[in-house]
PDB file of C-alpha atoms in Angstrom:
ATOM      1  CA  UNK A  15      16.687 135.215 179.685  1.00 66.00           C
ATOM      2  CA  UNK A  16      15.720 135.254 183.215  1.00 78.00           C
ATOM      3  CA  UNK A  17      17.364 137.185 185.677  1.00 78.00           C
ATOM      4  CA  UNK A  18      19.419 134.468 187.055  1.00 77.00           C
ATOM      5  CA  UNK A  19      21.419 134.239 183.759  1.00 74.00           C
ATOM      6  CA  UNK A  20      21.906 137.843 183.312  1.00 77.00           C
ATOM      7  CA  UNK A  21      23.513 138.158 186.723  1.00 74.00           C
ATOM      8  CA  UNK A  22      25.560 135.096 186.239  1.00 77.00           C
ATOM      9  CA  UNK A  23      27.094 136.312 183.021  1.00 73.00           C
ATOM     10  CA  UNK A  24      27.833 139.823 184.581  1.00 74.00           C
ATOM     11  CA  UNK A  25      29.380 138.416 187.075  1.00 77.00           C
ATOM     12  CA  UNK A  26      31.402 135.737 184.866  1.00 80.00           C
ATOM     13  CA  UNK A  27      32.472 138.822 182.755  1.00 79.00           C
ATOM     14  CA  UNK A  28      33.359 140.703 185.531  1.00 76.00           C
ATOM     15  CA  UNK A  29      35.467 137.842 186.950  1.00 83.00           C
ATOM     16  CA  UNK A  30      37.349 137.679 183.696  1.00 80.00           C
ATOM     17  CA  UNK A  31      37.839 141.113 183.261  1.00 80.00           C
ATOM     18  CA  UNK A  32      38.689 141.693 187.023  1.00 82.00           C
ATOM     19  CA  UNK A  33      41.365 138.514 186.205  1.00 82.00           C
ATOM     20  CA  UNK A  34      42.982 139.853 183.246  1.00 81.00           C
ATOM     21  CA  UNK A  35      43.205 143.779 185.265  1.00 81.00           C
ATOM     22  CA  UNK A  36      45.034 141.909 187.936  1.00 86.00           C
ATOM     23  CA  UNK A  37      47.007 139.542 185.680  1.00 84.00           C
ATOM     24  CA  UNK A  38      48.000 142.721 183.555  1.00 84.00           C
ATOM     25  CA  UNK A  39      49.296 144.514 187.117  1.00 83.00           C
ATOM     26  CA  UNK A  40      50.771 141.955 188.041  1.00 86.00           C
ATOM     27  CA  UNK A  41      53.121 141.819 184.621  1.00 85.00           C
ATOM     28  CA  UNK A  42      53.574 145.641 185.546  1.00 88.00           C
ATOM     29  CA  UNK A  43      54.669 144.867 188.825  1.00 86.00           C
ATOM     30  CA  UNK A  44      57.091 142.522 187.876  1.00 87.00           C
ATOM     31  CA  UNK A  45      58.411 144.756 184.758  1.00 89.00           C
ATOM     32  CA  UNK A  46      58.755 147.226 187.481  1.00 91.00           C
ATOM     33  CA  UNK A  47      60.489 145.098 189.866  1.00 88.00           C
ATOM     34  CA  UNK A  48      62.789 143.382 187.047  1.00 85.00           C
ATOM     35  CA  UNK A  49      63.939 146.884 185.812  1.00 87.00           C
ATOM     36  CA  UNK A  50      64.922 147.982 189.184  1.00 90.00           C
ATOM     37  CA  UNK A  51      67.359 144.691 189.671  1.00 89.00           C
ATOM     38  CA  UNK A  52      68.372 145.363 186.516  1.00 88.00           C
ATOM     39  CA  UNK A  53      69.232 148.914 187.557  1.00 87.00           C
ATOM     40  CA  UNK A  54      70.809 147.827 191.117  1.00 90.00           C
ATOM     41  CA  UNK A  55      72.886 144.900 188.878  1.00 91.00           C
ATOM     42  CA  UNK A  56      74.234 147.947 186.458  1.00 90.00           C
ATOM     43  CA  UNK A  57      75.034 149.965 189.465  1.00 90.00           C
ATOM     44  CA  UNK A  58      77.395 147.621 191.257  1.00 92.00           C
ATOM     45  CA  UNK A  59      78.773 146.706 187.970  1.00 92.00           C
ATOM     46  CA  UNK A  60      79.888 150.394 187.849  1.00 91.00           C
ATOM     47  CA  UNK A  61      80.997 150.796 191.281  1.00 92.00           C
ATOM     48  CA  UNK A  62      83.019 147.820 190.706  1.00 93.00           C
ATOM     49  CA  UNK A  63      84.697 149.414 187.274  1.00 93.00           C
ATOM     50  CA  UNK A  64      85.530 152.491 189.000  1.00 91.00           C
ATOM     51  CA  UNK A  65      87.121 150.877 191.875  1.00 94.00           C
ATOM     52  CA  UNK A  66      88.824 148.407 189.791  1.00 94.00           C
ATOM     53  CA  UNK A  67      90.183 151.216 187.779  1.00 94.00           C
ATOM     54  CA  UNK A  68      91.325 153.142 191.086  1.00 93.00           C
ATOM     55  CA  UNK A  69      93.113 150.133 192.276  1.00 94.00           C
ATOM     56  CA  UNK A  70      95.059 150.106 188.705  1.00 94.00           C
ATOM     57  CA  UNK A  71      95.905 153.509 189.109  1.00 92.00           C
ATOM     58  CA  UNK A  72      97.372 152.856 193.120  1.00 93.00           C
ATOM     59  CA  UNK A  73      99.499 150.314 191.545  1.00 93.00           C
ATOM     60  CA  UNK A  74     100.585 152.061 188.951  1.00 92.00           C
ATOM     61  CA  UNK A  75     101.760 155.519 191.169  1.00 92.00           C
ATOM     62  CA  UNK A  76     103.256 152.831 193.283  1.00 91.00           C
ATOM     63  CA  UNK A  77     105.096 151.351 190.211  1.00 91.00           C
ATOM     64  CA  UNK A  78     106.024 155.054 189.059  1.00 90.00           C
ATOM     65  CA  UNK A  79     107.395 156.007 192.257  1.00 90.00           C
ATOM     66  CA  UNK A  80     109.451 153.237 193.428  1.00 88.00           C
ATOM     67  CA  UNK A  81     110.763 152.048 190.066  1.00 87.00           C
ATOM     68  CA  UNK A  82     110.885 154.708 187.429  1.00 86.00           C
ATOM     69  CA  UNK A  83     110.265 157.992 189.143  1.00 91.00           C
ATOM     70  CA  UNK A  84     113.994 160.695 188.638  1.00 92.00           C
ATOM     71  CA  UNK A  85     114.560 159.602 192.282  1.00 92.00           C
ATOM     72  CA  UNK A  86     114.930 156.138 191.865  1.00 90.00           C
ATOM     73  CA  UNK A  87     116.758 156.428 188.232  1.00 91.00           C
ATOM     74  CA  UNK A  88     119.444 158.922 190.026  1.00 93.00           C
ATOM     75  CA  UNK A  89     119.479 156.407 192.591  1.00 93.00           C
ATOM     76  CA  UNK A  90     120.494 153.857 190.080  1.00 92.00           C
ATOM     77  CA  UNK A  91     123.089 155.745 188.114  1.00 92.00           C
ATOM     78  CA  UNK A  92     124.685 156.856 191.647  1.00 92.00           C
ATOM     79  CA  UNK A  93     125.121 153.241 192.503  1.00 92.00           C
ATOM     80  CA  UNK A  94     126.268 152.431 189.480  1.00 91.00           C
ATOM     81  CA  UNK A  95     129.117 155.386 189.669  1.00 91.00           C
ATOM     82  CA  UNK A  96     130.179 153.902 192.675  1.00 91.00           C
ATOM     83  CA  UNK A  97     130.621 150.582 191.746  1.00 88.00           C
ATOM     84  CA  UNK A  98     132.262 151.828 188.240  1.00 88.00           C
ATOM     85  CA  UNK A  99     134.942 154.086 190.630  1.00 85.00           C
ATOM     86  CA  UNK A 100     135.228 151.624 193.350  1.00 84.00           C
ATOM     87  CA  UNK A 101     136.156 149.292 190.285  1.00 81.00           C
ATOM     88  CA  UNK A 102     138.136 151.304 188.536  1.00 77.00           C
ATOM     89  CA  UNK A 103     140.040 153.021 191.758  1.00 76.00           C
ATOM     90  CA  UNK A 104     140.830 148.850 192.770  1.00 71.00           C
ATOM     91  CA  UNK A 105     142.951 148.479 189.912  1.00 68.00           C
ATOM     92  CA  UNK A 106     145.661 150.069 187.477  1.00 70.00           C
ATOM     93  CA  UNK A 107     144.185 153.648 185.877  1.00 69.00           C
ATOM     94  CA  UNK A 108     144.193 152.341 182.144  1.00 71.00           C
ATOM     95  CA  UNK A 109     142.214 152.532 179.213  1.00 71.00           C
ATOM     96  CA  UNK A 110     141.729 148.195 179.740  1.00 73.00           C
ATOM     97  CA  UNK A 111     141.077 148.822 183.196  1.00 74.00           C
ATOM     98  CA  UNK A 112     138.130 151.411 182.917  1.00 77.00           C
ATOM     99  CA  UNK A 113     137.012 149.074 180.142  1.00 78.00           C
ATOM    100  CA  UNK A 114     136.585 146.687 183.070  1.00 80.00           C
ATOM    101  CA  UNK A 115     135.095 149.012 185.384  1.00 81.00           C
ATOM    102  CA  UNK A 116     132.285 149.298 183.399  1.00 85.00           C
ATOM    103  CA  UNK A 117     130.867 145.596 184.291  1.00 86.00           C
ATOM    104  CA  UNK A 118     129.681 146.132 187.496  1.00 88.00           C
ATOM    105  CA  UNK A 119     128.210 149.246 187.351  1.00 89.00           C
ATOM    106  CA  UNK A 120     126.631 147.587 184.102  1.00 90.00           C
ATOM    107  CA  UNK A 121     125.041 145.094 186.244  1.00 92.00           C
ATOM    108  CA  UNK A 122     123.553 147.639 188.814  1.00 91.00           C
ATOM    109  CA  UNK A 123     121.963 148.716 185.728  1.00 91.00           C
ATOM    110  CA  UNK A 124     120.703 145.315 184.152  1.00 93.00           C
ATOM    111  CA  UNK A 125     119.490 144.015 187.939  1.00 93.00           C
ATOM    112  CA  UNK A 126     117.152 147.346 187.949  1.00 91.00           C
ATOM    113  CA  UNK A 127     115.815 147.054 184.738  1.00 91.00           C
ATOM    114  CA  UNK A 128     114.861 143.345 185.103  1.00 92.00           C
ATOM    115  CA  UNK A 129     113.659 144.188 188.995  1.00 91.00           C
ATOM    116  CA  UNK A 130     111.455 146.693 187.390  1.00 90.00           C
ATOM    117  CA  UNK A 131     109.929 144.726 184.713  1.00 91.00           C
ATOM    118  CA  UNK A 132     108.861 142.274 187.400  1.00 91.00           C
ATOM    119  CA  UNK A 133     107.324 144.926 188.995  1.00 90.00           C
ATOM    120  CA  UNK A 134     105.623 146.095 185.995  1.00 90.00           C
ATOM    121  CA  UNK A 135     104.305 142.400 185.715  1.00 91.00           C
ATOM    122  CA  UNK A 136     102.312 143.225 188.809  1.00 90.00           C
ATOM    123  CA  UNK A 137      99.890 145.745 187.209  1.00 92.00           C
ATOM    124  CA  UNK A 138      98.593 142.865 184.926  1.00 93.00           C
ATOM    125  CA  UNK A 139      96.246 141.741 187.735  1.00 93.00           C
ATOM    126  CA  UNK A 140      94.808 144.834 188.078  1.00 94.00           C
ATOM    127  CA  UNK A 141      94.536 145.751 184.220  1.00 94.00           C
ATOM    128  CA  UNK A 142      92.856 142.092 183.718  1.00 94.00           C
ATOM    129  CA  UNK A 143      89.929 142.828 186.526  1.00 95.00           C
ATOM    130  CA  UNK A 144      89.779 146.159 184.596  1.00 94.00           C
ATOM    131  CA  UNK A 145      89.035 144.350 181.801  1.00 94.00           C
ATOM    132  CA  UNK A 146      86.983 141.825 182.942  1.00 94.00           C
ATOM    133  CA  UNK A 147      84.761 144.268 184.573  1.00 93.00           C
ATOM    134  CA  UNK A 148      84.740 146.532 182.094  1.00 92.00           C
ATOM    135  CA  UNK A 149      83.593 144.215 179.608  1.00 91.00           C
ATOM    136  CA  UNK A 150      80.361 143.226 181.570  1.00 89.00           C
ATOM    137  CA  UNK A 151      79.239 146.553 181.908  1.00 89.00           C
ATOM    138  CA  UNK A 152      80.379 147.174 178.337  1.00 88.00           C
ATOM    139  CA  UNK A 153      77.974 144.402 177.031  1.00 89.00           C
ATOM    140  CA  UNK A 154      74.663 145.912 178.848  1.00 88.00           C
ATOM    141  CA  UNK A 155      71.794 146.455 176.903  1.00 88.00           C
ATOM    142  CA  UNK A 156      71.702 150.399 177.431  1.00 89.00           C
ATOM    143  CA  UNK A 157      73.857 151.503 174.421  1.00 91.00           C
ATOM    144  CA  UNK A 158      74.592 154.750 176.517  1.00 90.00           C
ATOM    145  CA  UNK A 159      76.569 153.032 179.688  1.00 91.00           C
ATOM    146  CA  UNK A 160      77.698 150.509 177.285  1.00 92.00           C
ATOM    147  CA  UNK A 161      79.603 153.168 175.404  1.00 93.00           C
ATOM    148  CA  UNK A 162      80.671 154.839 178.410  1.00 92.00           C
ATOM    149  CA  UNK A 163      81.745 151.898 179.931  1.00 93.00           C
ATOM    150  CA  UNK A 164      84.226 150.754 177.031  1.00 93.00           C
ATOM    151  CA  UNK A 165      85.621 154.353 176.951  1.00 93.00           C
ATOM    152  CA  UNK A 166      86.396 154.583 180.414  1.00 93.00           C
ATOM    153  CA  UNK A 167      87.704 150.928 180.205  1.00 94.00           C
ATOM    154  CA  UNK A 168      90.198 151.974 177.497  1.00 93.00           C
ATOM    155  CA  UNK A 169      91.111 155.030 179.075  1.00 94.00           C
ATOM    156  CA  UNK A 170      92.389 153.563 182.114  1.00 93.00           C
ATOM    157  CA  UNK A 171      94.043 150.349 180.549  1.00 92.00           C
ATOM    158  CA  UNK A 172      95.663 152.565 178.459  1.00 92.00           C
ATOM    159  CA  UNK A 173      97.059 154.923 180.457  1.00 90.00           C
ATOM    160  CA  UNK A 174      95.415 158.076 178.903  1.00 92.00           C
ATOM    161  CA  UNK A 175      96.010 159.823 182.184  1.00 89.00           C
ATOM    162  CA  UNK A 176      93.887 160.932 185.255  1.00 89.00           C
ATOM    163  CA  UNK A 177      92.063 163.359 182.920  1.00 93.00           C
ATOM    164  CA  UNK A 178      90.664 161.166 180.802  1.00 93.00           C
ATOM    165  CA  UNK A 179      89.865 158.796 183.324  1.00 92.00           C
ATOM    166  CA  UNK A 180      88.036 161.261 185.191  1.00 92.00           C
ATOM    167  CA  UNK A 181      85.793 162.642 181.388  1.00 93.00           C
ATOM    168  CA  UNK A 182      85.113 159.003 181.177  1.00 92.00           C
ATOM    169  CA  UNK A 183      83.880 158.473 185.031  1.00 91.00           C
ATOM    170  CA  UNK A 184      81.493 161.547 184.148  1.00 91.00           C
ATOM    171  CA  UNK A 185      80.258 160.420 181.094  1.00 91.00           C
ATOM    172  CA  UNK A 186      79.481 156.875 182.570  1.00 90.00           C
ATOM    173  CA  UNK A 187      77.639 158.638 185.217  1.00 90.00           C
ATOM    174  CA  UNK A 188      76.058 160.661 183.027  1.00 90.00           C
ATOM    175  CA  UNK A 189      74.468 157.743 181.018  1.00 89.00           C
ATOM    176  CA  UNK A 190      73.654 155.453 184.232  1.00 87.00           C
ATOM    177  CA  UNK A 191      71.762 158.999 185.624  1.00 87.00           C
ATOM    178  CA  UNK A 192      70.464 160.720 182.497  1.00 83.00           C
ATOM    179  CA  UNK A 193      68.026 163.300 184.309  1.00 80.00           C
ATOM    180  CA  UNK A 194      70.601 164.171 186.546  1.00 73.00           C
ATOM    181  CA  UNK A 195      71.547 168.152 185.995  1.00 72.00           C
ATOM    182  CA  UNK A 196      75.411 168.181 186.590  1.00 62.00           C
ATOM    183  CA  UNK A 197      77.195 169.775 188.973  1.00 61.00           C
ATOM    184  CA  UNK A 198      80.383 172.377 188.685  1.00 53.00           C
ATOM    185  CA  UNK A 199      82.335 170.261 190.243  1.00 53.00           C
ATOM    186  CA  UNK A 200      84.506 169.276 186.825  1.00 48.00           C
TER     187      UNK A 200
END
Protein backbone atom coordinates (compact mmCIF):
# COMPACT_ATOMS: atom_id res chain seq x y z
CA UNK A 1 0.00 0.00 0.00
CA UNK A 2 1.52 3.22 -0.84
CA UNK A 3 1.68 5.96 1.39
CA UNK A 4 -1.18 7.81 0.01
CA UNK A 5 -3.61 5.05 1.20
CA UNK A 6 -2.19 4.66 4.56
CA UNK A 7 -2.67 8.34 5.30
CA UNK A 8 -6.07 8.38 3.82
CA UNK A 9 -7.33 5.57 5.99
CA UNK A 10 -5.77 7.20 9.19
CA UNK A 11 -7.29 10.00 8.54
CA UNK A 12 -10.82 8.34 7.55
CA UNK A 13 -10.48 6.47 10.94
CA UNK A 14 -9.67 9.35 12.71
CA UNK A 15 -12.64 11.25 11.23
CA UNK A 16 -14.92 8.50 12.41
CA UNK A 17 -13.59 8.13 15.62
CA UNK A 18 -13.24 11.98 16.16
CA UNK A 19 -17.29 11.83 14.94
CA UNK A 20 -18.50 9.29 17.23
CA UNK A 21 -16.20 11.25 20.46
CA UNK A 22 -18.17 14.29 19.55
CA UNK A 23 -21.50 12.57 18.81
CA UNK A 24 -21.05 10.67 22.24
CA UNK A 25 -20.46 14.41 24.06
CA UNK A 26 -22.85 15.68 22.56
CA UNK A 27 -25.54 12.88 24.03
CA UNK A 28 -23.70 13.82 27.41
CA UNK A 29 -24.36 17.27 26.97
CA UNK A 30 -27.79 16.93 26.35
CA UNK A 31 -28.31 14.15 29.25
CA UNK A 32 -26.75 16.84 31.24
CA UNK A 33 -28.83 19.59 30.09
CA UNK A 34 -32.20 17.38 30.12
CA UNK A 35 -31.53 16.38 33.82
CA UNK A 36 -31.09 19.87 34.91
CA UNK A 37 -34.75 20.94 33.34
CA UNK A 38 -35.85 18.09 34.76
CA UNK A 39 -34.47 19.23 38.11
CA UNK A 40 -35.64 23.07 37.63
CA UNK A 41 -39.35 21.41 36.47
CA UNK A 42 -39.32 19.30 40.01
CA UNK A 43 -38.32 22.38 41.82
CA UNK A 44 -41.15 24.69 40.87
CA UNK A 45 -43.42 21.81 41.16
CA UNK A 46 -42.41 21.88 44.88
CA UNK A 47 -42.43 25.47 45.43
CA UNK A 48 -45.79 25.41 44.02
CA UNK A 49 -47.00 22.42 46.61
CA UNK A 50 -45.72 24.24 49.47
CA UNK A 51 -47.31 27.42 48.62
CA UNK A 52 -50.44 25.81 47.64
CA UNK A 53 -50.47 24.11 50.94
CA UNK A 54 -49.73 27.56 52.81
CA UNK A 55 -52.57 29.17 51.07
CA UNK A 56 -54.89 26.13 52.43
CA UNK A 57 -53.70 26.65 55.72
CA UNK A 58 -54.46 30.90 55.50
CA UNK A 59 -57.88 29.89 54.62
CA UNK A 60 -58.36 27.57 56.94
CA UNK A 61 -57.05 29.94 60.25
CA UNK A 62 -59.29 32.38 58.52
CA UNK A 63 -62.20 29.83 58.55
CA UNK A 64 -61.23 28.85 62.29
CA UNK A 65 -61.22 32.26 63.48
CA UNK A 66 -64.15 33.91 62.08
CA UNK A 67 -66.53 30.94 62.11
CA UNK A 68 -65.75 28.36 64.70
CA UNK A 69 -63.15 29.84 66.98
CA UNK A 70 -64.89 30.14 71.26
CA UNK A 71 -65.21 33.83 70.25
CA UNK A 72 -67.44 33.56 67.55
CA UNK A 73 -69.51 30.43 69.13
CA UNK A 74 -70.05 32.74 72.45
CA UNK A 75 -70.90 35.29 70.07
CA UNK A 76 -73.59 33.11 68.70
CA UNK A 77 -75.12 31.75 71.86
CA UNK A 78 -75.14 35.53 73.25
CA UNK A 79 -77.25 36.52 70.33
CA UNK A 80 -79.22 33.85 70.56
CA UNK A 81 -79.97 34.62 74.52
CA UNK A 82 -81.03 37.81 73.50
CA UNK A 83 -83.34 37.06 71.02
CA UNK A 84 -84.73 33.99 73.29
CA UNK A 85 -85.27 36.88 76.35
CA UNK A 86 -86.27 39.64 74.12
CA UNK A 87 -88.88 36.90 72.95
CA UNK A 88 -89.79 35.61 75.87
CA UNK A 89 -89.81 39.15 77.98
CA UNK A 90 -92.47 40.38 74.75
CA UNK A 91 -94.98 38.07 75.84
CA UNK A 92 -96.86 36.28 78.85
CA UNK A 93 -94.06 34.33 81.29
CA UNK A 94 -95.50 30.72 80.58
CA UNK A 95 -94.35 27.42 80.02
CA UNK A 96 -96.15 27.89 76.04
CA UNK A 97 -94.59 31.10 75.86
CA UNK A 98 -90.84 30.13 76.55
CA UNK A 99 -91.71 27.21 74.29
CA UNK A 100 -92.05 30.01 71.73
CA UNK A 101 -89.13 31.89 72.68
CA UNK A 102 -87.05 29.32 71.67
CA UNK A 103 -87.67 29.93 67.70
CA UNK A 104 -85.77 32.78 67.20
CA UNK A 105 -82.94 32.26 69.09
CA UNK A 106 -83.16 28.77 67.21
CA UNK A 107 -82.75 30.54 64.04
CA UNK A 108 -79.66 32.67 65.15
CA UNK A 109 -78.39 29.29 65.56
CA UNK A 110 -79.47 27.52 62.19
CA UNK A 111 -78.41 30.96 60.06
CA UNK A 112 -74.71 30.39 61.67
CA UNK A 113 -74.40 26.97 61.06
CA UNK A 114 -75.51 27.17 57.38
CA UNK A 115 -73.30 30.68 57.06
CA UNK A 116 -70.48 28.58 58.21
CA UNK A 117 -70.79 25.66 56.03
CA UNK A 118 -70.68 28.08 53.11
CA UNK A 119 -67.69 29.25 54.39
CA UNK A 120 -66.26 25.92 54.82
CA UNK A 121 -67.19 25.41 51.03
CA UNK A 122 -64.50 27.97 50.36
CA UNK A 123 -61.48 25.82 51.41
CA UNK A 124 -62.40 23.36 48.53
CA UNK A 125 -60.50 25.58 46.06
CA UNK A 126 -57.61 25.55 47.90
CA UNK A 127 -57.66 21.71 48.95
CA UNK A 128 -58.32 20.90 45.02
CA UNK A 129 -54.96 22.97 43.83
CA UNK A 130 -53.45 21.00 46.78
CA UNK A 131 -54.35 18.14 45.15
CA UNK A 132 -53.78 18.84 41.82
CA UNK A 133 -50.32 19.89 42.57
CA UNK A 134 -49.60 17.43 44.74
CA UNK A 135 -50.38 14.79 42.44
CA UNK A 136 -47.85 15.99 39.71
CA UNK A 137 -45.09 16.01 41.91
CA UNK A 138 -46.41 12.78 43.41
CA UNK A 139 -46.16 11.01 39.95
CA UNK A 140 -42.27 12.02 39.31
CA UNK A 141 -40.00 9.47 38.48
CA UNK A 142 -37.73 9.90 41.72
CA UNK A 143 -39.52 7.43 44.10
CA UNK A 144 -37.98 9.58 47.01
CA UNK A 145 -39.89 13.15 46.25
CA UNK A 146 -42.64 11.10 44.95
CA UNK A 147 -43.17 9.65 48.39
CA UNK A 148 -42.57 12.79 50.05
CA UNK A 149 -44.71 14.56 47.95
CA UNK A 150 -47.94 12.31 48.58
CA UNK A 151 -47.20 12.49 52.36
CA UNK A 152 -47.03 16.03 52.60
CA UNK A 153 -50.08 16.18 50.20
CA UNK A 154 -52.12 14.09 52.67
CA UNK A 155 -50.94 15.78 55.57
CA UNK A 156 -52.17 19.05 54.67
CA UNK A 157 -55.55 17.95 52.97
CA UNK A 158 -56.12 16.24 55.91
CA UNK A 159 -55.62 18.46 58.43
CA UNK A 160 -52.91 16.53 60.41
CA UNK A 161 -51.82 19.83 61.85
CA UNK A 162 -48.87 22.33 61.36
CA UNK A 163 -46.54 19.60 62.72
CA UNK A 164 -46.97 17.26 60.36
CA UNK A 165 -47.07 19.58 57.67
CA UNK A 166 -43.89 20.94 58.61
CA UNK A 167 -42.06 16.71 59.01
CA UNK A 168 -43.47 16.41 55.60
CA UNK A 169 -41.97 19.90 54.10
CA UNK A 170 -38.55 18.46 55.56
CA UNK A 171 -38.74 15.22 54.28
CA UNK A 172 -39.68 16.54 50.72
CA UNK A 173 -36.70 18.68 50.97
CA UNK A 174 -34.76 16.16 52.10
CA UNK A 175 -35.40 13.89 49.01
CA UNK A 176 -35.31 16.88 46.30
CA UNK A 177 -31.59 17.75 48.18
CA UNK A 178 -30.23 14.39 49.29
CA UNK A 179 -26.49 15.56 50.02
CA UNK A 180 -27.70 18.31 51.86
CA UNK A 181 -26.48 17.92 55.78
CA UNK A 182 -29.53 19.36 57.76
CA UNK A 183 -29.68 22.06 59.78
CA UNK A 184 -30.99 22.45 63.68
CA UNK A 185 -33.41 24.44 62.74
CA UNK A 186 -36.40 21.61 63.39
Amino acid sequence: MSDAVINGLVAGGLTVVGAVVGWLLSLLAQRRADRRAERARLLTQMQELVMAIMQLEVARKALQFRWLSPKARLRVLSVAAVEFWSAWRSGETTWQSIGAAYAPSIRVVDTWLHRADDAAVELLGPMARVAATGLTLGMCADPAIAAAAQALTDASIEDKGQEAIDKAVRALRAAFYPNEKPTGNG
